[in-house]
Amino acid sequence: METGVDPECGGAAGSLQLAHVQLQGGAPWGFTLTGGLEHSQTLTICKMEEGGKAASSKKLQVGDELVNINGCPLYGSRQEALILIKGSHRTLKLVVRSDTGYSSLLNKLFLSGDFVLFQQLT
């Protein structure tokens, strides 16, 4: 996985990192999006299908924010993202922003449905 530190975050531990991901083989890609300008939220991966292309890549995580699809910068519309994803026939190239901090871990546990398990362990 290619990663680069987001310049807005200064590269500190727990910062945001950009990851470049390429999925092959065509739809279904194995992930679900939530949010978007329509909901006053960032476009975020909220679910990944076990054994799907997204999960098998080991490069995407629940909670990652989509910032670019197939070289096209996203401006936050979920509809825009869905059109770009559906237009990808064999290859889907994504750039996602991942938060490596503790609050991100909690958010990913909550979005993935593992929050109940996390609560039981603490």
Short mmCIF file of N, CA and C in Angstrom, two decimals:
data_model
loop_
_atom_site.label_atom_id
_atom_site.label_comp_id
_atom_site.label_asym_id
_atom_site.label_seq_id
_atom_site.Cartn_x
_atom_site.Cartn_y
_atom_site.Cartn_z
N MET A 1 0.85 -1.18 0.00
CA MET A 1 0.00 0.00 0.00
C MET A 1 0.88 1.22 0.00
N GLU A 2 0.62 2.12 -0.93
CA GLU A 2 1.34 3.37 -0.94
C GLU A 2 0.66 4.30 0.05
N THR A 3 1.43 4.87 0.93
CA THR A 3 0.84 5.84 1.84
C THR A 3 1.70 7.09 1.82
N GLY A 4 1.08 8.20 2.07
CA GLY A 4 1.78 9.45 2.19
C GLY A 4 1.14 10.24 3.30
N VAL A 5 1.92 10.98 4.02
CA VAL A 5 1.37 11.76 5.13
C VAL A 5 0.65 12.96 4.56
N ASP A 6 -0.54 13.19 5.03
CA ASP A 6 -1.32 14.34 4.62
C ASP A 6 -0.61 15.59 5.11
N PRO A 7 -0.24 16.52 4.21
CA PRO A 7 0.53 17.70 4.63
C PRO A 7 -0.21 18.58 5.62
N GLU A 8 -1.54 18.52 5.68
CA GLU A 8 -2.29 19.34 6.62
C GLU A 8 -2.08 18.88 8.06
N CYS A 9 -1.57 17.65 8.24
CA CYS A 9 -1.47 17.09 9.59
C CYS A 9 -0.05 17.08 10.13
N GLY A 10 0.91 17.44 9.34
CA GLY A 10 2.27 17.57 9.83
C GLY A 10 2.99 16.26 10.10
N GLY A 11 2.38 15.12 9.83
CA GLY A 11 3.07 13.85 9.95
C GLY A 11 3.20 13.31 11.36
N ALA A 12 2.51 13.85 12.31
CA ALA A 12 2.62 13.38 13.70
C ALA A 12 1.94 12.03 13.86
N ALA A 13 2.34 11.30 14.90
CA ALA A 13 1.68 10.03 15.21
C ALA A 13 0.20 10.29 15.42
N GLY A 14 -0.63 9.40 14.89
CA GLY A 14 -2.06 9.60 15.01
C GLY A 14 -2.60 10.58 13.99
N SER A 15 -1.82 10.85 12.94
CA SER A 15 -2.23 11.81 11.93
C SER A 15 -3.02 11.12 10.83
N LEU A 16 -3.48 11.94 9.89
CA LEU A 16 -4.18 11.41 8.72
C LEU A 16 -3.15 11.01 7.69
N GLN A 17 -3.41 9.89 7.02
CA GLN A 17 -2.54 9.43 5.95
C GLN A 17 -3.37 9.11 4.73
N LEU A 18 -2.81 9.39 3.56
CA LEU A 18 -3.47 9.04 2.32
C LEU A 18 -2.99 7.68 1.87
N ALA A 19 -3.93 6.84 1.43
CA ALA A 19 -3.58 5.52 0.92
C ALA A 19 -4.13 5.40 -0.49
N HIS A 20 -3.30 4.91 -1.40
CA HIS A 20 -3.69 4.67 -2.79
C HIS A 20 -3.99 3.20 -2.95
N VAL A 21 -5.20 2.88 -3.40
CA VAL A 21 -5.66 1.50 -3.46
C VAL A 21 -6.19 1.22 -4.86
N GLN A 22 -5.83 0.05 -5.39
CA GLN A 22 -6.34 -0.36 -6.69
C GLN A 22 -7.00 -1.73 -6.54
N LEU A 23 -8.30 -1.79 -6.86
CA LEU A 23 -9.05 -3.04 -6.81
C LEU A 23 -9.26 -3.52 -8.23
N GLN A 24 -9.13 -4.83 -8.45
CA GLN A 24 -9.23 -5.42 -9.78
C GLN A 24 -10.41 -6.38 -9.87
N GLY A 25 -10.89 -6.59 -11.11
CA GLY A 25 -11.84 -7.66 -11.36
C GLY A 25 -13.28 -7.26 -11.54
N GLY A 26 -13.61 -6.00 -11.36
CA GLY A 26 -14.98 -5.56 -11.55
C GLY A 26 -15.85 -5.69 -10.32
N ALA A 27 -17.04 -5.10 -10.42
CA ALA A 27 -17.99 -5.11 -9.31
C ALA A 27 -18.51 -6.52 -9.07
N PRO A 28 -18.94 -6.84 -7.85
CA PRO A 28 -19.04 -5.94 -6.69
C PRO A 28 -17.67 -5.72 -6.05
N TRP A 29 -17.46 -4.50 -5.54
CA TRP A 29 -16.18 -4.12 -4.97
C TRP A 29 -16.09 -4.49 -3.49
N GLY A 30 -17.20 -4.71 -2.82
CA GLY A 30 -17.18 -5.21 -1.45
C GLY A 30 -17.12 -4.17 -0.35
N PHE A 31 -17.60 -2.95 -0.62
CA PHE A 31 -17.67 -1.96 0.45
C PHE A 31 -18.90 -1.10 0.27
N THR A 32 -19.32 -0.47 1.37
CA THR A 32 -20.49 0.40 1.39
C THR A 32 -20.07 1.78 1.90
N LEU A 33 -20.64 2.81 1.29
CA LEU A 33 -20.34 4.18 1.68
C LEU A 33 -21.47 4.77 2.51
N THR A 34 -21.09 5.70 3.36
CA THR A 34 -22.06 6.49 4.11
C THR A 34 -21.63 7.95 4.03
N GLY A 35 -22.56 8.84 4.33
CA GLY A 35 -22.25 10.26 4.38
C GLY A 35 -22.40 10.94 3.04
N GLY A 36 -21.68 12.03 2.88
CA GLY A 36 -21.74 12.85 1.68
C GLY A 36 -22.32 14.22 2.00
N LEU A 37 -22.16 15.13 1.06
CA LEU A 37 -22.68 16.49 1.25
C LEU A 37 -24.16 16.49 1.57
N GLU A 38 -24.87 15.52 0.98
CA GLU A 38 -26.31 15.44 1.20
C GLU A 38 -26.66 15.24 2.68
N HIS A 39 -25.70 14.69 3.43
CA HIS A 39 -25.92 14.40 4.85
C HIS A 39 -24.99 15.21 5.76
N SER A 40 -24.31 16.19 5.18
CA SER A 40 -23.36 17.05 5.92
C SER A 40 -22.28 16.23 6.61
N GLN A 41 -21.80 15.18 5.92
CA GLN A 41 -20.75 14.31 6.44
C GLN A 41 -19.74 14.01 5.35
N THR A 42 -18.55 13.55 5.74
CA THR A 42 -17.58 13.11 4.75
C THR A 42 -18.02 11.77 4.18
N LEU A 43 -17.56 11.45 2.98
CA LEU A 43 -17.83 10.15 2.36
C LEU A 43 -16.92 9.12 3.02
N THR A 44 -17.52 8.16 3.69
CA THR A 44 -16.77 7.24 4.52
C THR A 44 -17.17 5.79 4.23
N ILE A 45 -16.18 4.90 4.25
CA ILE A 45 -16.47 3.48 4.14
C ILE A 45 -17.06 3.03 5.46
N CYS A 46 -18.30 2.55 5.44
CA CYS A 46 -18.98 2.17 6.68
C CYS A 46 -19.09 0.66 6.85
N LYS A 47 -18.85 -0.10 5.79
CA LYS A 47 -18.97 -1.55 5.86
C LYS A 47 -18.13 -2.18 4.76
N MET A 48 -17.52 -3.31 5.09
CA MET A 48 -16.77 -4.07 4.09
C MET A 48 -17.22 -5.52 4.15
N GLU A 49 -17.47 -6.07 2.98
CA GLU A 49 -17.93 -7.45 2.87
C GLU A 49 -16.76 -8.39 3.15
N GLU A 50 -16.95 -9.30 4.10
CA GLU A 50 -15.91 -10.27 4.42
C GLU A 50 -15.60 -11.10 3.18
N GLY A 51 -14.32 -11.17 2.82
CA GLY A 51 -13.90 -11.92 1.64
C GLY A 51 -14.07 -11.15 0.34
N GLY A 52 -14.61 -9.93 0.39
CA GLY A 52 -14.79 -9.12 -0.81
C GLY A 52 -13.47 -8.51 -1.28
N LYS A 53 -13.50 -7.88 -2.42
CA LYS A 53 -12.29 -7.29 -3.00
C LYS A 53 -11.68 -6.23 -2.09
N ALA A 54 -12.51 -5.38 -1.51
CA ALA A 54 -12.00 -4.32 -0.63
C ALA A 54 -11.30 -4.90 0.59
N ALA A 55 -11.93 -5.85 1.25
CA ALA A 55 -11.34 -6.46 2.45
C ALA A 55 -10.09 -7.28 2.09
N SER A 56 -10.14 -7.97 0.97
CA SER A 56 -9.02 -8.80 0.55
C SER A 56 -7.79 -7.98 0.21
N SER A 57 -8.00 -6.72 -0.16
CA SER A 57 -6.86 -5.86 -0.51
C SER A 57 -6.00 -5.54 0.72
N LYS A 58 -6.59 -5.63 1.92
CA LYS A 58 -5.91 -5.30 3.18
C LYS A 58 -5.44 -3.84 3.23
N LYS A 59 -5.97 -3.01 2.33
CA LYS A 59 -5.54 -1.62 2.26
C LYS A 59 -6.64 -0.64 2.65
N LEU A 60 -7.86 -1.12 2.72
CA LEU A 60 -8.99 -0.28 3.10
C LEU A 60 -9.49 -0.69 4.46
N GLN A 61 -10.07 0.28 5.17
CA GLN A 61 -10.61 0.01 6.50
C GLN A 61 -11.94 0.74 6.64
N VAL A 62 -12.81 0.19 7.47
CA VAL A 62 -14.02 0.91 7.85
C VAL A 62 -13.58 2.22 8.50
N GLY A 63 -14.21 3.30 8.11
CA GLY A 63 -13.85 4.62 8.65
C GLY A 63 -12.97 5.43 7.71
N ASP A 64 -12.41 4.81 6.66
CA ASP A 64 -11.61 5.56 5.69
C ASP A 64 -12.50 6.52 4.92
N GLU A 65 -11.98 7.72 4.65
CA GLU A 65 -12.70 8.74 3.90
C GLU A 65 -12.25 8.72 2.45
N LEU A 66 -13.17 8.63 1.51
CA LEU A 66 -12.84 8.66 0.09
C LEU A 66 -12.54 10.09 -0.34
N VAL A 67 -11.41 10.28 -1.02
CA VAL A 67 -11.05 11.62 -1.49
C VAL A 67 -10.86 11.66 -3.01
N ASN A 68 -10.68 10.48 -3.66
CA ASN A 68 -10.42 10.45 -5.09
C ASN A 68 -10.85 9.09 -5.63
N ILE A 69 -11.52 9.07 -6.77
CA ILE A 69 -11.90 7.82 -7.43
C ILE A 69 -11.44 7.90 -8.87
N ASN A 70 -10.63 6.93 -9.28
CA ASN A 70 -10.14 6.84 -10.66
C ASN A 70 -9.52 8.15 -11.15
N GLY A 71 -8.78 8.81 -10.26
CA GLY A 71 -8.10 10.05 -10.63
C GLY A 71 -8.96 11.30 -10.55
N CYS A 72 -10.23 11.15 -10.18
CA CYS A 72 -11.14 12.30 -10.08
C CYS A 72 -11.29 12.71 -8.61
N PRO A 73 -10.88 13.92 -8.26
CA PRO A 73 -11.08 14.38 -6.88
C PRO A 73 -12.56 14.44 -6.55
N LEU A 74 -12.91 14.05 -5.35
CA LEU A 74 -14.31 14.08 -4.91
C LEU A 74 -14.59 15.38 -4.19
N TYR A 75 -15.78 15.88 -4.40
CA TYR A 75 -16.19 17.11 -3.74
C TYR A 75 -17.24 16.86 -2.68
N GLY A 76 -17.43 15.59 -2.32
CA GLY A 76 -18.26 15.27 -1.18
C GLY A 76 -19.63 14.68 -1.48
N SER A 77 -20.07 14.69 -2.72
CA SER A 77 -21.39 14.17 -3.04
C SER A 77 -21.36 12.64 -3.13
N ARG A 78 -22.25 11.99 -2.41
CA ARG A 78 -22.34 10.53 -2.45
C ARG A 78 -22.76 10.07 -3.84
N GLN A 79 -23.68 10.82 -4.46
CA GLN A 79 -24.15 10.48 -5.81
C GLN A 79 -22.99 10.52 -6.81
N GLU A 80 -22.14 11.53 -6.70
CA GLU A 80 -20.96 11.66 -7.56
C GLU A 80 -20.06 10.43 -7.41
N ALA A 81 -19.82 10.02 -6.17
CA ALA A 81 -18.96 8.86 -5.90
C ALA A 81 -19.57 7.59 -6.49
N LEU A 82 -20.87 7.41 -6.31
CA LEU A 82 -21.54 6.21 -6.83
C LEU A 82 -21.45 6.13 -8.35
N ILE A 83 -21.59 7.26 -9.03
CA ILE A 83 -21.48 7.29 -10.50
C ILE A 83 -20.07 6.88 -10.92
N LEU A 84 -19.06 7.42 -10.25
CA LEU A 84 -17.67 7.07 -10.59
C LEU A 84 -17.38 5.60 -10.31
N ILE A 85 -17.89 5.08 -9.21
CA ILE A 85 -17.66 3.68 -8.85
C ILE A 85 -18.36 2.77 -9.85
N LYS A 86 -19.60 3.06 -10.17
CA LYS A 86 -20.36 2.23 -11.12
C LYS A 86 -19.76 2.28 -12.52
N GLY A 87 -19.06 3.36 -12.85
CA GLY A 87 -18.40 3.49 -14.14
C GLY A 87 -17.09 2.74 -14.24
N SER A 88 -16.67 2.12 -13.15
CA SER A 88 -15.41 1.35 -13.13
C SER A 88 -15.72 -0.09 -13.50
N HIS A 89 -15.26 -0.50 -14.66
CA HIS A 89 -15.64 -1.84 -15.14
C HIS A 89 -14.68 -2.93 -14.68
N ARG A 90 -13.40 -2.73 -14.79
CA ARG A 90 -12.42 -3.75 -14.43
C ARG A 90 -11.51 -3.34 -13.28
N THR A 91 -11.23 -2.05 -13.18
CA THR A 91 -10.30 -1.55 -12.17
C THR A 91 -10.91 -0.34 -11.47
N LEU A 92 -10.78 -0.32 -10.15
CA LEU A 92 -11.24 0.81 -9.34
C LEU A 92 -10.05 1.33 -8.57
N LYS A 93 -9.67 2.58 -8.85
CA LYS A 93 -8.55 3.22 -8.16
C LYS A 93 -9.12 4.22 -7.16
N LEU A 94 -8.73 4.05 -5.91
CA LEU A 94 -9.21 4.91 -4.83
C LEU A 94 -8.06 5.58 -4.11
N VAL A 95 -8.29 6.78 -3.64
CA VAL A 95 -7.42 7.41 -2.67
C VAL A 95 -8.30 7.67 -1.46
N VAL A 96 -7.86 7.14 -0.31
CA VAL A 96 -8.62 7.31 0.93
C VAL A 96 -7.75 7.99 1.97
N ARG A 97 -8.39 8.68 2.86
CA ARG A 97 -7.71 9.32 3.98
C ARG A 97 -8.02 8.49 5.22
N SER A 98 -6.96 7.98 5.85
CA SER A 98 -7.11 7.16 7.05
C SER A 98 -6.60 7.92 8.25
N ASP A 99 -7.35 7.87 9.34
CA ASP A 99 -6.92 8.46 10.60
C ASP A 99 -6.33 7.34 11.44
N THR A 100 -5.10 7.53 11.88
CA THR A 100 -4.42 6.49 12.65
C THR A 100 -4.51 6.71 14.15
N GLY A 101 -5.30 7.68 14.58
CA GLY A 101 -5.39 8.00 16.01
C GLY A 101 -6.38 7.14 16.77
N TYR A 102 -6.39 7.29 18.08
CA TYR A 102 -7.26 6.52 18.98
C TYR A 102 -8.74 6.78 18.70
N SER A 103 -9.11 8.05 18.47
CA SER A 103 -10.52 8.36 18.20
C SER A 103 -10.97 7.68 16.92
N SER A 104 -10.05 7.54 15.96
CA SER A 104 -10.39 6.85 14.73
C SER A 104 -10.66 5.38 14.99
N LEU A 105 -9.89 4.77 15.87
CA LEU A 105 -10.10 3.37 16.21
C LEU A 105 -11.50 3.18 16.79
N LEU A 106 -11.90 4.06 17.69
CA LEU A 106 -13.24 3.96 18.27
C LEU A 106 -14.31 4.14 17.20
N ASN A 107 -14.09 5.10 16.30
CA ASN A 107 -15.05 5.34 15.22
C ASN A 107 -15.17 4.11 14.32
N LYS A 108 -14.05 3.49 13.98
CA LYS A 108 -14.08 2.31 13.12
C LYS A 108 -14.76 1.14 13.81
N LEU A 109 -14.54 0.98 15.10
CA LEU A 109 -15.23 -0.08 15.83
C LEU A 109 -16.73 0.16 15.82
N PHE A 110 -17.13 1.42 16.02
CA PHE A 110 -18.54 1.75 16.04
C PHE A 110 -19.18 1.53 14.68
N LEU A 111 -18.53 2.01 13.60
CA LEU A 111 -19.08 1.87 12.25
C LEU A 111 -19.14 0.41 11.81
N SER A 112 -18.20 -0.41 12.27
CA SER A 112 -18.16 -1.80 11.82
C SER A 112 -19.10 -2.71 12.61
N GLY A 113 -19.70 -2.19 13.68
CA GLY A 113 -20.57 -3.01 14.49
C GLY A 113 -19.83 -3.77 15.58
N ASP A 114 -18.52 -3.58 15.68
CA ASP A 114 -17.73 -4.25 16.70
C ASP A 114 -17.69 -3.46 17.99
N PHE A 115 -18.41 -2.33 18.07
CA PHE A 115 -18.36 -1.48 19.25
C PHE A 115 -18.89 -2.20 20.48
N VAL A 116 -19.93 -3.02 20.31
CA VAL A 116 -20.48 -3.78 21.43
C VAL A 116 -19.42 -4.70 21.99
N LEU A 117 -18.69 -5.37 21.11
CA LEU A 117 -17.59 -6.25 21.54
C LEU A 117 -16.53 -5.44 22.27
N PHE A 118 -16.19 -4.25 21.74
CA PHE A 118 -15.19 -3.40 22.36
C PHE A 118 -15.65 -3.00 23.77
N GLN A 119 -16.92 -2.64 23.92
CA GLN A 119 -17.44 -2.26 25.22
C GLN A 119 -17.35 -3.42 26.20
N GLN A 120 -17.59 -4.63 25.75
CA GLN A 120 -17.54 -5.79 26.63
C GLN A 120 -16.12 -6.09 27.07
N LEU A 121 -15.14 -5.74 26.25
CA LEU A 121 -13.74 -6.03 26.58
C LEU A 121 -13.16 -4.99 27.52
N THR A 122 -13.77 -3.82 27.61
CA THR A 122 -13.19 -2.76 28.46
C THR A 122 -13.85 -2.72 29.81
#
